[in-house]
Amino acid sequence: MSSERGRGHGGGREPGQDPEPAPDVGPHPVPDAAAYLSGRWSIERTVHDLRSGAEGSFRGTAEFRPDAAGEALLHVEEGQLTWGGTANPASRTLLLRPRPDGTAEVDFADGRPFHDLDLRTGSWTAVHPCAADRYEGTFTVVGADTWQLEWRVGGPAKDQLLRSVYRRLG
């Protein structure tokens, strides 16, 4: 998640409060990840630094829209990150490259591989090594308009837990 740059303030929940979980109706199988994710989503995310005990939050939106070439979906997140009592704008961009079987490859904005994504059972665990750290993400689709993502980051540089709830907008 090093591609998520801090610049923002969250409203709503105080830092340290996990996003309100979606009703436990998942996992909800998704035959085509790109078709399901297309559109705009609200995001509520908590960030816990498990070593220091510091906590923060991110509130914003995610949009999955076709890239200029029409070969992938741009996954653009924008919002406010609150960390250490300071609020700043924050954003990140990823590329979701659909595959014919309904799965996808997720890459960083610069084209480097990030992880695979297979939501056909409604749940997926992705692993991404980043230098000596290890990112393990669990994606859970809980309904037609809600999905959750939890990243556990461990290693010599980081010990973090990030929890996000995405809800479809309009």
PDB file of C-alpha atoms in Angstrom:
ATOM      1  CA  MET A   1       0.000   0.000   0.000  1.00  0.00           C
ATOM      2  CA  SER A   2       2.967   2.242  -0.368  1.00  0.00           C
ATOM      3  CA  SER A   3       1.094   3.751  -3.294  1.00  0.00           C
ATOM      4  CA  GLU A   4      -1.395   5.346  -0.889  1.00  0.00           C
ATOM      5  CA  ARG A   5      -0.037   8.820  -0.245  1.00  0.00           C
ATOM      6  CA  GLY A   6      -1.127  10.711   2.832  1.00  0.00           C
ATOM      7  CA  ARG A   7      -2.582  14.132   2.240  1.00  0.00           C
ATOM      8  CA  GLY A   8      -6.138  14.199   4.122  1.00  0.00           C
ATOM      9  CA  HIS A   9      -8.906  14.413   6.918  1.00  0.00           C
ATOM     10  CA  GLY A  10     -11.705  11.982   7.402  1.00  0.00           C
ATOM     11  CA  GLY A  11     -15.058  13.188   8.850  1.00  0.00           C
ATOM     12  CA  GLY A  12     -17.434  10.925  10.588  1.00  0.00           C
ATOM     13  CA  ARG A  13     -15.762   8.271  12.706  1.00  0.00           C
ATOM     14  CA  GLU A  14     -12.939   9.096  15.044  1.00  0.00           C
ATOM     15  CA  PRO A  15      -9.514   7.590  14.342  1.00  0.00           C
ATOM     16  CA  GLY A  16      -9.302   4.171  15.917  1.00  0.00           C
ATOM     17  CA  GLN A  17     -12.904   3.275  15.180  1.00  0.00           C
ATOM     18  CA  ASP A  18     -13.167   0.542  12.596  1.00  0.00           C
ATOM     19  CA  PRO A  19     -15.494   1.205   9.688  1.00  0.00           C
ATOM     20  CA  GLU A  20     -19.005   0.047  10.395  1.00  0.00           C
ATOM     21  CA  PRO A  21     -19.004  -3.479   8.990  1.00  0.00           C
ATOM     22  CA  ALA A  22     -21.470  -4.393   6.313  1.00  0.00           C
ATOM     23  CA  PRO A  23     -24.201  -6.821   7.335  1.00  0.00           C
ATOM     24  CA  ASP A  24     -22.787 -10.348   7.316  1.00  0.00           C
ATOM     25  CA  VAL A  25     -24.522 -11.664   4.227  1.00  0.00           C
ATOM     26  CA  GLY A  26     -21.395 -12.688   2.302  1.00  0.00           C
ATOM     27  CA  PRO A  27     -19.529 -14.011   0.736  1.00  0.00           C
ATOM     28  CA  HIS A  28     -21.489 -13.116  -2.370  1.00  0.00           C
ATOM     29  CA  PRO A  29     -20.095 -14.835  -5.501  1.00  0.00           C
ATOM     30  CA  VAL A  30     -19.107 -12.472  -8.329  1.00  0.00           C
ATOM     31  CA  PRO A  31     -18.641 -14.087 -11.761  1.00  0.00           C
ATOM     32  CA  ASP A  32     -16.871 -11.022 -13.248  1.00  0.00           C
ATOM     33  CA  ALA A  33     -14.733  -8.847 -10.942  1.00  0.00           C
ATOM     34  CA  ALA A  34     -14.415  -5.942 -13.401  1.00  0.00           C
ATOM     35  CA  ALA A  35     -18.155  -5.779 -14.095  1.00  0.00           C
ATOM     36  CA  TYR A  36     -18.944  -5.875 -10.366  1.00  0.00           C
ATOM     37  CA  LEU A  37     -16.396  -3.206  -9.402  1.00  0.00           C
ATOM     38  CA  SER A  38     -17.191  -0.773 -12.245  1.00  0.00           C
ATOM     39  CA  GLY A  39     -18.624   2.495 -10.982  1.00  0.00           C
ATOM     40  CA  ARG A  40     -18.260   4.679  -7.878  1.00  0.00           C
ATOM     41  CA  TRP A  41     -17.931   3.539  -4.275  1.00  0.00           C
ATOM     42  CA  SER A  42     -17.679   5.249  -0.889  1.00  0.00           C
ATOM     43  CA  ILE A  43     -14.779   4.094   1.302  1.00  0.00           C
ATOM     44  CA  GLU A  44     -14.376   4.034   5.071  1.00  0.00           C
ATOM     45  CA  ARG A  45     -10.934   2.761   6.142  1.00  0.00           C
ATOM     46  CA  THR A  46      -9.154   2.442   9.447  1.00  0.00           C
ATOM     47  CA  VAL A  47      -5.389   2.188   9.681  1.00  0.00           C
ATOM     48  CA  HIS A  48      -3.768   0.643  12.760  1.00  0.00           C
ATOM     49  CA  ASP A  49      -0.012   0.715  13.343  1.00  0.00           C
ATOM     50  CA  LEU A  50       0.287  -2.357  15.544  1.00  0.00           C
ATOM     51  CA  ARG A  51       3.821  -1.497  16.730  1.00  0.00           C
ATOM     52  CA  SER A  52       3.214   2.048  17.920  1.00  0.00           C
ATOM     53  CA  GLY A  53      -0.512   1.826  18.631  1.00  0.00           C
ATOM     54  CA  ALA A  54      -1.142   4.821  16.346  1.00  0.00           C
ATOM     55  CA  GLU A  55      -4.457   4.842  14.535  1.00  0.00           C
ATOM     56  CA  GLY A  56      -5.876   6.782  11.644  1.00  0.00           C
ATOM     57  CA  SER A  57      -8.704   6.772   9.168  1.00  0.00           C
ATOM     58  CA  PHE A  58      -9.442   7.413   5.522  1.00  0.00           C
ATOM     59  CA  ARG A  59     -12.810   8.464   4.106  1.00  0.00           C
ATOM     60  CA  GLY A  60     -13.387   9.029   0.448  1.00  0.00           C
ATOM     61  CA  THR A  61     -14.450   7.498  -2.826  1.00  0.00           C
ATOM     62  CA  ALA A  62     -13.188   4.898  -5.254  1.00  0.00           C
ATOM     63  CA  GLU A  63     -13.997   4.925  -8.932  1.00  0.00           C
ATOM     64  CA  PHE A  64     -13.419   2.027 -11.305  1.00  0.00           C
ATOM     65  CA  ARG A  65     -13.553   3.413 -14.850  1.00  0.00           C
ATOM     66  CA  PRO A  66     -12.102   2.384 -18.233  1.00  0.00           C
ATOM     67  CA  ASP A  67      -8.546   3.507 -18.911  1.00  0.00           C
ATOM     68  CA  ALA A  68      -7.698   5.485 -22.066  1.00  0.00           C
ATOM     69  CA  ALA A  69      -6.882   2.323 -24.047  1.00  0.00           C
ATOM     70  CA  GLY A  70     -10.067   0.545 -22.946  1.00  0.00           C
ATOM     71  CA  GLU A  71      -8.024  -2.472 -21.823  1.00  0.00           C
ATOM     72  CA  ALA A  72      -8.191  -2.002 -18.064  1.00  0.00           C
ATOM     73  CA  LEU A  73     -10.119  -0.217 -15.345  1.00  0.00           C
ATOM     74  CA  LEU A  74      -8.476   2.647 -13.502  1.00  0.00           C
ATOM     75  CA  HIS A  75      -9.083   2.240  -9.765  1.00  0.00           C
ATOM     76  CA  VAL A  76      -8.804   5.781  -8.407  1.00  0.00           C
ATOM     77  CA  GLU A  77      -9.246   6.461  -4.689  1.00  0.00           C
ATOM     78  CA  GLU A  78      -9.482  10.015  -3.360  1.00  0.00           C
ATOM     79  CA  GLY A  79     -10.361  11.298   0.064  1.00  0.00           C
ATOM     80  CA  GLN A  80      -9.064  12.505   3.394  1.00  0.00           C
ATOM     81  CA  LEU A  81      -6.518  10.698   5.567  1.00  0.00           C
ATOM     82  CA  THR A  82      -6.407  11.525   9.274  1.00  0.00           C
ATOM     83  CA  TRP A  83      -3.191  10.421  10.993  1.00  0.00           C
ATOM     84  CA  GLY A  84      -1.548  11.694  14.160  1.00  0.00           C
ATOM     85  CA  GLY A  85      -4.161  14.404  14.574  1.00  0.00           C
ATOM     86  CA  THR A  86      -3.458  15.816  11.117  1.00  0.00           C
ATOM     87  CA  ALA A  87      -5.861  15.635   8.188  1.00  0.00           C
ATOM     88  CA  ASN A  88      -4.705  15.768   4.584  1.00  0.00           C
ATOM     89  CA  PRO A  89      -5.962  14.819   1.121  1.00  0.00           C
ATOM     90  CA  ALA A  90      -4.894  11.319   0.045  1.00  0.00           C
ATOM     91  CA  SER A  91      -5.144   9.380  -3.201  1.00  0.00           C
ATOM     92  CA  ARG A  92      -3.928   6.318  -5.031  1.00  0.00           C
ATOM     93  CA  THR A  93      -4.420   4.820  -8.474  1.00  0.00           C
ATOM     94  CA  LEU A  94      -4.291   1.149  -9.436  1.00  0.00           C
ATOM     95  CA  LEU A  95      -5.045  -0.686 -12.694  1.00  0.00           C
ATOM     96  CA  LEU A  96      -7.447  -3.615 -12.801  1.00  0.00           C
ATOM     97  CA  ARG A  97      -6.808  -5.764 -15.884  1.00  0.00           C
ATOM     98  CA  PRO A  98      -9.789  -8.081 -16.521  1.00  0.00           C
ATOM     99  CA  ARG A  99      -9.256 -11.651 -17.698  1.00  0.00           C
ATOM    100  CA  PRO A 100     -11.723 -13.661 -19.825  1.00  0.00           C
ATOM    101  CA  ASP A 101     -12.546 -15.996 -16.896  1.00  0.00           C
ATOM    102  CA  GLY A 102     -13.877 -13.128 -14.729  1.00  0.00           C
ATOM    103  CA  THR A 103     -10.729 -12.773 -12.621  1.00  0.00           C
ATOM    104  CA  ALA A 104      -8.355  -9.823 -12.881  1.00  0.00           C
ATOM    105  CA  GLU A 105      -4.770  -8.742 -12.414  1.00  0.00           C
ATOM    106  CA  VAL A 106      -4.235  -5.659 -10.259  1.00  0.00           C
ATOM    107  CA  ASP A 107      -1.201  -3.520 -11.026  1.00  0.00           C
ATOM    108  CA  PHE A 108       0.229  -0.334  -9.577  1.00  0.00           C
ATOM    109  CA  ALA A 109      -0.319   2.793 -11.679  1.00  0.00           C
ATOM    110  CA  ASP A 110       3.201   2.449 -13.131  1.00  0.00           C
ATOM    111  CA  GLY A 111       2.414  -1.062 -14.403  1.00  0.00           C
ATOM    112  CA  ARG A 112       4.236  -3.073 -11.734  1.00  0.00           C
ATOM    113  CA  PRO A 113       2.260  -6.176 -10.665  1.00  0.00           C
ATOM    114  CA  PHE A 114       0.419  -5.961  -7.340  1.00  0.00           C
ATOM    115  CA  HIS A 115      -1.826  -9.035  -7.005  1.00  0.00           C
ATOM    116  CA  ASP A 116      -4.427 -11.253  -8.670  1.00  0.00           C
ATOM    117  CA  LEU A 117      -8.139 -10.906  -7.880  1.00  0.00           C
ATOM    118  CA  ASP A 118     -10.684 -13.718  -8.098  1.00  0.00           C
ATOM    119  CA  LEU A 119     -14.104 -12.927  -6.615  1.00  0.00           C
ATOM    120  CA  ARG A 120     -15.944 -15.889  -8.178  1.00  0.00           C
ATOM    121  CA  THR A 121     -16.533 -17.401  -4.710  1.00  0.00           C
ATOM    122  CA  GLY A 122     -17.087 -13.983  -3.126  1.00  0.00           C
ATOM    123  CA  SER A 123     -13.848 -14.135  -1.163  1.00  0.00           C
ATOM    124  CA  TRP A 124     -10.177 -13.869  -2.143  1.00  0.00           C
ATOM    125  CA  THR A 125      -6.849 -13.619  -0.360  1.00  0.00           C
ATOM    126  CA  ALA A 126      -4.014 -11.890  -2.195  1.00  0.00           C
ATOM    127  CA  VAL A 127      -0.365 -11.756  -1.160  1.00  0.00           C
ATOM    128  CA  HIS A 128       2.155  -9.126  -2.251  1.00  0.00           C
ATOM    129  CA  PRO A 129       5.795  -9.078  -1.136  1.00  0.00           C
ATOM    130  CA  CYS A 130       7.144  -5.521  -0.894  1.00  0.00           C
ATOM    131  CA  ALA A 131      10.860  -5.486  -0.115  1.00  0.00           C
ATOM    132  CA  ALA A 132      11.087  -7.429   3.169  1.00  0.00           C
ATOM    133  CA  ASP A 133       7.451  -6.715   4.107  1.00  0.00           C
ATOM    134  CA  ARG A 134       4.475  -8.907   3.240  1.00  0.00           C
ATOM    135  CA  TYR A 135       1.014  -7.597   2.366  1.00  0.00           C
ATOM    136  CA  GLU A 136      -1.875 -10.050   2.737  1.00  0.00           C
ATOM    137  CA  GLY A 137      -5.250  -8.769   1.590  1.00  0.00           C
ATOM    138  CA  THR A 138      -8.608 -10.442   2.146  1.00  0.00           C
ATOM    139  CA  PHE A 139     -11.411  -9.325  -0.160  1.00  0.00           C
ATOM    140  CA  THR A 140     -14.976 -10.245   0.811  1.00  0.00           C
ATOM    141  CA  VAL A 141     -18.038  -9.374  -1.256  1.00  0.00           C
ATOM    142  CA  VAL A 142     -20.931  -9.151   1.196  1.00  0.00           C
ATOM    143  CA  GLY A 143     -23.629  -8.153  -1.256  1.00  0.00           C
ATOM    144  CA  ALA A 144     -24.435  -6.587  -4.607  1.00  0.00           C
ATOM    145  CA  ASP A 145     -23.388  -3.145  -3.380  1.00  0.00           C
ATOM    146  CA  THR A 146     -20.880  -3.746  -0.561  1.00  0.00           C
ATOM    147  CA  TRP A 147     -17.453  -5.328  -0.240  1.00  0.00           C
ATOM    148  CA  GLN A 148     -14.756  -5.334   2.403  1.00  0.00           C
ATOM    149  CA  LEU A 149     -10.986  -5.391   2.221  1.00  0.00           C
ATOM    150  CA  GLU A 150      -8.554  -6.094   5.037  1.00  0.00           C
ATOM    151  CA  TRP A 151      -4.796  -5.724   4.516  1.00  0.00           C
ATOM    152  CA  ARG A 152      -2.403  -7.166   7.082  1.00  0.00           C
ATOM    153  CA  VAL A 153       1.098  -5.799   6.540  1.00  0.00           C
ATOM    154  CA  GLY A 154       4.019  -7.358   8.366  1.00  0.00           C
ATOM    155  CA  GLY A 155       7.778  -7.274   8.218  1.00  0.00           C
ATOM    156  CA  PRO A 156      10.760  -5.344   9.457  1.00  0.00           C
ATOM    157  CA  ALA A 157       9.463  -1.975   8.195  1.00  0.00           C
ATOM    158  CA  LYS A 158       5.736  -2.282   8.976  1.00  0.00           C
ATOM    159  CA  ASP A 159       3.213  -3.954  11.259  1.00  0.00           C
ATOM    160  CA  GLN A 160      -0.172  -2.622  10.179  1.00  0.00           C
ATOM    161  CA  LEU A 161      -3.811  -3.567   9.816  1.00  0.00           C
ATOM    162  CA  LEU A 162      -5.983  -1.687   7.327  1.00  0.00           C
ATOM    163  CA  ARG A 163      -9.735  -2.358   7.210  1.00  0.00           C
ATOM    164  CA  SER A 164     -11.956  -0.910   4.492  1.00  0.00           C
ATOM    165  CA  VAL A 165     -15.657  -1.041   3.658  1.00  0.00           C
ATOM    166  CA  TYR A 166     -16.709  -0.068   0.122  1.00  0.00           C
ATOM    167  CA  ARG A 167     -20.348   0.823  -0.600  1.00  0.00           C
ATOM    168  CA  ARG A 168     -21.699   1.481  -4.099  1.00  0.00           C
ATOM    169  CA  LEU A 169     -22.749   5.075  -4.771  1.00  0.00           C
ATOM    170  CA  GLY A 170     -25.852   5.955  -6.792  1.00  0.00           C
TER     171      GLY A 170
END
